Amino acid sequence: GTIGTINSNIYQDKIKKIDKKIKVYNLATPELVPMIENGIDTGEIIGFYLSKYKDIDSIILGCTHYKLIENKIKIVN
């Protein structure tokens, strides 16, 4: 998500209300929006962002721009 969205902890708080056992990792990805808006390939930066996370079963696309690159996120993860 964007820095503002991540800093708000909105998704983490809502998920933890449902089930406190769920592991939630917040990740701000501020470089993605300008890359998407300027038509720059996001594959490498997505790989960089997600490389330290293993066994992710769900990702919340915390910005409306991210739906445009959803197929690249699925490939990387």
XYZ file of C-alpha atoms in Angstrom:
77
model
C 0.000 0.000 0.000
C 0.880 3.628 0.053
C 2.775 5.033 3.028
C -0.392 6.661 4.382
C -2.424 3.488 4.112
C 0.266 1.382 5.751
C 0.861 3.896 8.540
C -2.872 3.894 9.326
C -2.729 0.132 10.160
C -6.297 -0.123 8.868
C -5.911 -3.541 7.249
C -3.913 -5.013 10.114
C -6.442 -3.779 12.679
C -9.426 -5.155 10.740
C -7.805 -8.543 10.137
C -6.716 -8.901 13.769
C -10.321 -8.254 14.863
C -11.353 -11.264 12.799
C -8.541 -13.565 13.917
C -5.611 -12.561 16.136
C -3.573 -15.560 14.950
C -3.282 -14.319 11.365
C 0.161 -12.934 10.579
C -0.072 -9.570 8.863
C 2.901 -7.893 7.237
C 2.517 -4.253 6.280
C 4.585 -3.098 3.332
C 4.624 0.433 1.949
C 5.465 0.479 -1.759
C 5.686 4.182 -2.639
C 7.724 3.710 -5.820
C 4.990 1.709 -7.530
C 2.430 4.468 -8.154
C 4.714 6.776 -10.176
C 6.078 3.766 -12.065
C 2.555 2.630 -12.954
C 1.495 6.147 -13.958
C 4.549 6.529 -16.200
C 4.283 3.082 -17.803
C 7.555 1.844 -16.308
C 7.963 -1.919 -15.889
C 7.306 -2.753 -12.232
C 8.453 -6.386 -12.272
C 11.902 -5.821 -10.797
C 10.729 -3.544 -7.971
C 7.895 -5.950 -7.112
C 10.444 -8.748 -6.882
C 12.591 -6.596 -4.601
C 9.665 -5.724 -2.335
C 8.404 -9.293 -2.014
C 11.728 -11.173 -1.931
C 11.904 -11.223 1.865
C 8.398 -12.633 2.273
C 7.815 -16.364 1.870
C 4.635 -18.397 1.945
C 2.309 -15.459 1.408
C -1.197 -16.739 0.772
C -2.987 -13.412 0.409
C -2.053 -9.896 -0.613
C -4.206 -6.834 -0.132
C -3.690 -4.350 -2.931
C -3.796 -1.238 -0.748
C -4.002 1.273 -3.597
C -6.300 1.509 -6.611
C -3.262 1.692 -8.907
C -2.086 -1.757 -7.846
C -4.989 -3.539 -9.548
C -3.300 -2.530 -12.821
C -0.239 -4.658 -11.988
C -1.980 -7.517 -10.199
C -0.860 -10.017 -12.848
C 2.811 -9.098 -12.213
C 2.380 -9.499 -8.465
C 0.978 -13.003 -8.990
C 3.935 -13.946 -11.190
C 6.521 -12.753 -8.674
C 4.875 -14.299 -5.656
